[in-house]
Tab-separated table of C-alpha atoms in Angstrom:
chain	number	residue	atom	x	y	z
A	1	MET	CA	99.570	57.790	79.786
A	2	ALA	CA	99.353	53.999	79.442
A	3	ASP	CA	102.794	53.775	77.824
A	4	ARG	CA	104.172	55.682	80.821
A	5	LEU	CA	102.101	54.377	83.752
A	6	GLY	CA	101.069	50.886	82.657
A	7	ARG	CA	98.192	49.715	80.497
A	8	LYS	CA	96.155	47.835	83.084
A	9	ALA	CA	95.921	50.936	85.298
A	10	ILE	CA	94.594	53.078	82.436
A	11	ILE	CA	92.127	50.408	81.270
A	12	VAL	CA	90.701	50.093	84.796
A	13	LEU	CA	90.605	53.875	85.214
A	14	SER	CA	88.869	54.254	81.830
A	15	ALA	CA	86.214	51.656	82.688
A	16	PHE	CA	85.579	53.338	86.042
A	17	ALA	CA	85.356	56.764	84.387
A	18	MET	CA	82.972	55.313	81.797
A	19	SER	CA	80.694	54.201	84.630
A	20	LEU	CA	80.970	57.494	86.513
A	21	PHE	CA	80.183	59.687	83.495
A	22	THR	CA	77.345	57.429	82.355
A	23	PHE	CA	75.746	57.886	85.782
A	24	ALA	CA	76.310	61.635	85.411
A	25	THR	CA	74.554	61.581	82.026
A	26	ALA	CA	71.629	59.707	83.538
A	27	ALA	CA	71.308	62.521	86.111
A	28	ALA	CA	71.494	65.297	83.484
A	29	ILE	CA	69.127	68.218	84.145
A	30	GLY	CA	69.414	69.901	80.756
A	31	PHE	CA	71.113	69.901	77.384
A	32	THR	CA	74.431	71.290	78.644
A	33	SER	CA	74.954	68.625	81.315
A	34	LEU	CA	73.764	65.910	78.913
A	35	PHE	CA	76.220	67.134	76.270
A	36	TRP	CA	79.253	67.228	78.586
A	37	GLY	CA	78.315	63.896	80.118
A	38	ARG	CA	78.487	62.297	76.660
A	39	ILE	CA	81.794	64.060	75.882
A	40	ALA	CA	83.348	62.776	79.118
A	41	THR	CA	82.033	59.248	78.499
A	42	GLY	CA	83.599	59.331	75.039
A	43	LEU	CA	86.955	60.288	76.568
A	44	ALA	CA	86.740	57.262	78.859
A	45	ILE	CA	85.880	54.917	75.977
A	46	GLY	CA	88.769	56.388	73.988
A	47	GLY	CA	91.152	55.571	76.835
A	48	ALA	CA	90.045	51.949	77.042
A	49	MET	CA	89.989	50.966	73.371
A	50	PRO	CA	93.603	51.323	72.162
A	51	ASN	CA	95.110	49.991	75.374
A	52	THR	CA	92.889	46.921	75.311
A	53	ILE	CA	94.074	46.207	71.758
A	54	VAL	CA	97.736	46.588	72.747
A	55	MET	CA	97.263	44.537	75.928
A	56	VAL	CA	95.675	41.587	74.087
A	57	GLU	CA	98.315	41.712	71.345
A	58	ALA	CA	101.128	41.672	73.941
A	59	MET	CA	99.632	38.665	75.753
A	60	THR	CA	99.192	36.545	72.613
A	61	ASP	CA	101.549	34.461	70.484
A	62	ARG	CA	102.412	36.660	67.498
A	63	ARG	CA	101.349	33.908	65.091
A	64	ARG	CA	97.751	34.212	66.322
A	65	ALA	CA	97.734	37.800	67.582
A	66	THR	CA	95.638	39.451	64.856
A	67	GLY	CA	92.929	36.803	65.076
A	68	VAL	CA	92.799	37.051	68.880
A	69	VAL	CA	92.665	40.862	68.855
A	70	THR	CA	89.860	40.896	66.283
A	71	LEU	CA	88.020	38.215	68.281
A	72	MET	CA	88.168	40.524	71.284
A	73	MET	CA	86.957	43.430	69.143
A	74	CYS	CA	83.873	41.420	68.192
A	75	GLY	CA	82.567	42.826	71.445
A	76	ILE	CA	81.878	46.069	69.553
A	77	PRO	CA	79.315	44.772	67.008
A	78	VAL	CA	77.998	42.186	69.506
A	79	GLY	CA	77.612	44.946	72.067
A	80	GLY	CA	75.762	47.017	69.500
A	81	ILE	CA	73.274	44.209	68.918
A	82	VAL	CA	72.786	43.482	72.629
A	83	ALA	CA	72.494	47.157	73.538
A	84	ALA	CA	69.906	47.801	70.819
A	85	LEU	CA	67.752	44.880	71.944
A	86	ALA	CA	68.169	45.443	75.686
A	87	SER	CA	67.708	49.211	75.656
A	88	HIS	CA	64.496	48.947	73.650
A	89	GLY	CA	62.987	46.626	76.264
A	90	LEU	CA	64.400	48.451	79.282
A	91	ALA	CA	63.335	51.902	78.112
A	92	VAL	CA	59.677	50.854	78.228
A	93	TRP	CA	60.011	50.062	81.937
A	94	VAL	CA	62.633	52.466	83.298
A	95	GLY	CA	63.020	55.214	80.678
A	96	TRP	CA	66.250	56.458	79.131
A	97	ARG	CA	67.704	57.458	82.509
A	98	GLY	CA	67.220	53.919	83.769
A	99	VAL	CA	68.895	52.508	80.666
A	100	LEU	CA	71.948	54.703	81.294
A	101	ALA	CA	71.987	53.806	85.004
A	102	PHE	CA	71.967	50.123	84.076
A	103	SER	CA	74.821	50.730	81.629
A	104	GLY	CA	76.817	52.610	84.263
A	105	THR	CA	76.367	49.763	86.745
A	106	PHE	CA	77.557	47.233	84.180
A	107	SER	CA	80.633	49.348	83.393
A	108	LEU	CA	81.436	49.544	87.108
A	109	LEU	CA	81.343	45.744	87.338
A	110	ILE	CA	83.661	45.520	84.327
A	111	ALA	CA	86.114	47.919	86.002
A	112	ALA	CA	86.159	45.748	89.132
A	113	ALA	CA	86.569	42.518	87.134
A	114	THR	CA	89.415	44.047	85.129
A	115	GLN	CA	91.216	45.102	88.295
A	116	LEU	CA	90.848	41.603	89.758
A	117	TRP	CA	91.662	39.400	86.780
A	118	LEU	CA	93.525	41.288	84.073
A	119	PRO	CA	97.244	40.513	84.454
A	120	THR	CA	99.736	43.327	84.853
A	121	ILE	CA	102.315	43.566	82.066
A	122	PRO	CA	105.046	46.103	82.889
A	123	VAL	CA	105.850	48.615	80.164
A	124	THR	CA	109.638	48.799	79.972
A	125	ARG	CA	111.565	50.932	77.521
A	126	SER	CA	114.088	48.913	75.544
A	127	GLN	CA	117.727	49.935	75.462
A	128	GLY	CA	118.258	52.630	72.874
A	129	ALA	CA	114.545	53.522	72.684
A	130	GLY	CA	113.879	57.055	71.558
A	131	PRO	CA	112.202	59.768	73.635
A	132	HIS	CA	108.574	59.212	74.581
A	133	ARG	CA	107.294	62.334	72.877
A	134	LEU	CA	104.193	62.202	70.710
A	135	GLY	CA	105.928	63.472	67.596
A	136	ALA	CA	108.901	61.148	68.043
A	137	VAL	CA	106.690	58.091	68.581
A	138	LEU	CA	104.479	58.741	65.567
A	139	PHE	CA	106.904	60.267	63.071
A	140	GLY	CA	110.402	59.488	64.329
A	141	GLY	CA	112.510	56.524	63.284
A	142	GLY	CA	111.284	56.699	59.702
A	143	ARG	CA	107.636	56.185	60.711
A	144	ALA	CA	106.184	59.336	59.127
A	145	VAL	CA	104.945	57.608	55.942
A	146	LEU	CA	103.780	54.567	57.879
A	147	THR	CA	101.766	56.655	60.351
A	148	GLY	CA	100.286	58.765	57.559
A	149	LEU	CA	99.123	55.696	55.641
A	150	LEU	CA	97.704	54.092	58.787
A	151	TRP	CA	95.774	57.272	59.604
A	152	LEU	CA	94.414	57.589	56.060
A	153	LEU	CA	93.358	53.936	56.083
A	154	SER	CA	91.688	54.379	59.489
A	155	ILE	CA	89.826	57.500	58.369
A	156	LEU	CA	88.531	56.008	55.122
A	157	SER	CA	87.723	52.615	56.621
A	158	LEU	CA	85.765	53.997	59.571
A	159	ALA	CA	84.044	56.503	57.261
A	160	VAL	CA	82.597	53.551	55.327
A	161	VAL	CA	81.597	51.733	58.536
A	162	ALA	CA	79.924	54.790	60.054
A	163	LEU	CA	78.257	55.936	56.834
A	164	LEU	CA	76.513	52.624	56.263
A	165	ALA	CA	75.655	52.089	59.938
A	166	VAL	CA	73.989	55.521	60.152
A	167	TRP	CA	72.304	55.750	56.747
A	168	LEU	CA	71.428	52.135	55.989
A	169	PRO	CA	67.826	52.402	57.287
A	170	THR	CA	67.277	55.512	55.166
A	171	MET	CA	68.738	53.770	52.138
A	172	VAL	CA	66.335	50.859	52.636
A	173	VAL	CA	63.357	53.204	52.472
A	174	ASP	CA	64.920	55.176	49.593
A	175	LYS	CA	65.009	51.969	47.545
A	176	GLY	CA	61.241	51.658	47.960
A	177	LEU	CA	61.393	48.807	50.472
A	178	ALA	CA	59.115	48.552	53.511
A	179	ALA	CA	60.221	50.509	56.596
A	180	SER	CA	60.123	47.259	58.581
A	181	ALA	CA	62.959	45.959	56.381
A	182	ALA	CA	65.288	48.567	57.905
A	183	TYR	CA	65.407	46.724	61.248
A	184	SER	CA	66.079	43.375	59.568
A	185	THR	CA	68.788	44.932	57.432
A	186	LEU	CA	70.551	46.433	60.450
A	187	MET	CA	70.432	43.134	62.330
A	188	ALA	CA	71.817	41.263	59.312
A	189	TRP	CA	74.455	43.972	58.914
A	190	ASN	CA	75.709	43.541	62.495
A	191	VAL	CA	75.633	39.740	62.386
A	192	GLY	CA	77.651	39.721	59.171
A	193	GLY	CA	80.121	42.096	60.797
A	194	VAL	CA	80.686	39.756	63.747
A	195	PHE	CA	81.574	36.856	61.462
A	196	GLY	CA	83.722	39.105	59.273
A	197	VAL	CA	85.775	40.408	62.188
A	198	VAL	CA	86.545	36.867	63.393
A	199	ILE	CA	87.261	35.270	60.018
A	200	VAL	CA	89.201	38.093	58.329
A	201	GLY	CA	91.406	38.465	61.398
A	202	ARG	CA	92.081	34.734	61.476
A	203	LEU	CA	92.858	34.649	57.752
A	204	CYS	CA	95.288	37.500	58.291
A	205	ASP	CA	97.329	35.287	60.617
A	206	ARG	CA	97.278	32.423	58.124
A	207	LEU	CA	97.723	34.198	54.780
A	208	GLY	CA	99.429	37.417	55.817
A	209	PRO	CA	98.067	40.995	56.050
A	210	ARG	CA	98.847	42.009	52.479
A	211	ASN	CA	97.015	39.162	50.764
A	212	THR	CA	94.079	39.136	53.187
A	213	LEU	CA	93.379	42.850	53.473
A	214	MET	CA	93.993	43.782	49.850
A	215	LEU	CA	91.676	40.994	48.698
A	216	SER	CA	89.095	42.007	51.318
A	217	TYR	CA	89.023	45.658	50.219
A	218	LEU	CA	88.906	44.699	46.532
A	219	THR	CA	86.002	42.326	47.215
A	220	MET	CA	84.297	45.104	49.142
A	221	ALA	CA	84.540	47.421	46.138
A	222	ALA	CA	82.945	44.793	43.871
A	223	LEU	CA	80.177	44.101	46.398
A	224	PHE	CA	79.272	47.803	46.595
A	225	VAL	CA	78.515	47.756	42.858
A	226	VAL	CA	76.114	44.826	43.317
A	227	PHE	CA	74.668	46.208	46.579
A	228	ALA	CA	73.744	49.483	44.884
A	229	LYS	CA	71.624	47.669	42.280
A	230	LEU	CA	69.592	45.411	44.611
A	231	SER	CA	65.885	46.113	44.915
A	232	SER	CA	64.156	43.178	46.624
A	233	THR	CA	63.905	43.049	50.436
A	234	SER	CA	65.282	39.527	50.850
A	235	ASN	CA	68.269	40.210	48.635
A	236	PHE	CA	69.034	43.543	50.301
A	237	VAL	CA	68.870	42.078	53.830
A	238	SER	CA	71.033	39.038	53.093
A	239	PHE	CA	73.508	41.038	51.025
A	240	ALA	CA	73.895	43.577	53.854
A	241	ALA	CA	75.380	40.789	55.975
A	242	ILE	CA	77.803	39.824	53.203
A	243	VAL	CA	78.902	43.430	52.647
A	244	ASN	CA	79.584	44.066	56.334
A	245	PHE	CA	81.486	40.798	56.558
A	246	PHE	CA	84.195	42.547	54.528
A	247	VAL	CA	83.587	46.127	55.742
A	248	ALA	CA	83.833	45.351	59.480
A	249	GLY	CA	86.304	42.519	58.975
A	250	SER	CA	88.759	44.757	57.142
A	251	HIS	CA	88.334	47.731	59.458
A	252	TYR	CA	88.885	45.919	62.748
A	253	THR	CA	91.717	43.823	61.342
A	254	VAL	CA	93.615	47.029	60.569
A	255	TYR	CA	93.429	47.931	64.264
A	256	GLY	CA	94.465	44.397	65.168
A	257	LEU	CA	97.637	44.824	63.117
A	258	SER	CA	98.485	48.366	64.217
A	259	PRO	CA	100.426	47.471	67.431
A	260	ARG	CA	103.059	45.758	65.269
A	261	LEU	CA	103.892	49.018	63.537
A	262	TYR	CA	105.331	50.751	66.612
A	263	PRO	CA	107.918	49.823	69.256
A	264	ALA	CA	106.309	47.753	72.036
A	265	GLU	CA	106.909	50.469	74.639
A	266	ASP	CA	105.094	53.065	72.495
A	267	ALA	CA	102.342	50.882	71.009
A	268	GLY	CA	99.557	52.449	73.079
A	269	THR	CA	100.386	55.891	71.694
A	270	GLY	CA	100.568	54.638	68.114
A	271	VAL	CA	97.340	52.656	68.258
A	272	GLY	CA	95.535	55.418	70.141
A	273	ALA	CA	96.495	57.970	67.498
A	274	ALA	CA	95.258	55.642	64.736
A	275	LEU	CA	91.901	55.204	66.481
A	276	ALA	CA	91.675	58.964	67.008
A	277	ALA	CA	92.305	59.553	63.304
A	278	GLY	CA	89.586	57.035	62.493
A	279	ARG	CA	87.092	59.112	64.476
A	280	VAL	CA	87.517	61.840	61.863
A	281	GLY	CA	86.132	59.342	59.373
A	282	SER	CA	83.252	58.425	61.672
A	283	VAL	CA	82.120	62.066	61.490
A	284	LEU	CA	83.080	62.697	57.880
A	285	GLY	CA	81.424	59.629	56.328
A	286	PRO	CA	77.847	60.125	57.572
A	287	SER	CA	78.087	63.906	57.067
A	288	VAL	CA	79.143	63.621	53.424
A	289	ALA	CA	76.513	60.946	52.729
A	290	GLY	CA	73.844	63.062	54.392
A	291	GLY	CA	74.789	66.006	52.204
A	292	PHE	CA	74.489	63.936	49.034
A	293	LEU	CA	71.170	62.363	50.083
A	294	ASN	CA	69.704	65.739	51.033
A	295	SER	CA	70.786	67.199	47.691
A	296	GLY	CA	68.840	64.544	45.805
A	297	SER	CA	71.353	61.749	45.294
A	298	SER	CA	69.902	58.257	45.516
A	299	ALA	CA	70.981	55.524	47.916
A	300	ALA	CA	72.467	53.632	44.969
A	301	GLN	CA	74.622	56.621	44.017
A	302	VAL	CA	75.918	57.003	47.569
A	303	ILE	CA	76.812	53.297	47.750
A	304	LEU	CA	78.565	53.460	44.378
A	305	GLY	CA	80.538	56.418	45.722
A	306	LEU	CA	82.137	54.031	48.221
A	307	VAL	CA	83.796	51.995	45.446
A	308	PRO	CA	86.769	54.387	44.971
A	309	VAL	CA	87.115	54.659	48.763
A	310	ALA	CA	87.558	50.875	49.014
A	311	LEU	CA	90.098	50.965	46.171
A	312	ILE	CA	92.113	53.689	47.926
A	313	CYS	CA	92.070	51.553	51.077
A	314	THR	CA	93.561	48.717	49.014
A	315	LEU	CA	96.420	50.984	47.932
A	316	CYS	CA	96.927	52.098	51.550
A	317	VAL	CA	97.359	48.476	52.639
A	318	TRP	CA	99.907	47.920	49.870
A	319	GLY	CA	101.785	51.048	50.956
A	320	LEU	CA	101.672	50.035	54.628
A	321	VAL	CA	103.213	46.653	53.881
A	322	ILE	CA	106.112	48.386	52.106
A	323	ALA	CA	106.526	51.169	54.695
A	324	SER	CA	106.431	48.710	57.615
A	325	ARG	CA	109.779	47.219	56.481
A	326	GLY	CA	108.697	43.640	57.038
A	327	LYS	CA	106.674	44.119	60.243
A	328	LEU	CA	103.509	43.038	58.436
A	329	ASN	CA	105.058	40.122	56.573
A	330	ARG	CA	103.533	36.728	57.204
A	331	SER	CA	106.995	35.254	57.874
A	332	GLN	CA	107.686	37.808	60.584
A	333	ALA	CA	104.387	36.995	62.294
A	334	ALA	CA	105.180	33.285	62.246
A	335	LEU	CA	108.775	33.500	63.416
A	336	HIS	CA	108.535	35.958	66.261
A	337	PRO	CA	106.165	35.102	69.131
A	338	ALA	CA	105.050	37.881	71.420
A	339	ASP	CA	107.578	38.932	74.075
């Protein structure tokens, strides 16, 4: 829709819908209305995310675009930290319905601010552009391998992010550490992720996607081996920040690069499909880990199981660089500023 109607319009509409459906969830009278309120809110979030990425990338000099996009996406881990702290305090005073009402009000203000201040960038189809059909955008023009690799990388990368975000507190306890260490570990995890998103994205602009991302995923694999063997609270907490520096940094940088892989007029569709594929990983990762933990596997074994996943991600990056036909080369990023 954004590639057809304009990205600003869809971002504003998504933010407004996010507010509306959050209010509806706050007014839920049973499980069914609560369930559908969350589904509808997720649809609104899904409409905002890819188009915000494409919009920021289009407004930024190509030489700095990945770093700027990932800087914007720091709002995700920062928002997670703020929401966790704020909702805990608010819930004591206003309950969960009040927390959702507050969130809906904030989203409404964001929708209004976006309408007022976000510039409008027309989406124009270049001469000779192919048909705007989903299959043609994703798999036409020799993009079938590229799209497949991007989807696989998104699935595996977000599976790692979601698995550790969901199960990290359980893994802390499984290692025999105090339950209170779980909160500290999660906070350190999110803080490390914020720094990773900013720095890895910036390094990508300076050193090129291939060198930065392949080294990041390889480092991640090595860190998982060490992370699985840690036993003291202080080491586990501090190392969680280091691990997520590379986990979150790599994952969000992939999304920062994804608009380059598709024609400008179809970038919203391409990025949106990549984010949608990643959501498969966000379900798959925690589910698989939960199955292993419930069957008697230790936290260390689950973490070690992420090593081959990180190595496959490294190969996906290498394949993407080749399949992109120079679109991810450092020289291309430096020579061609954004239109």
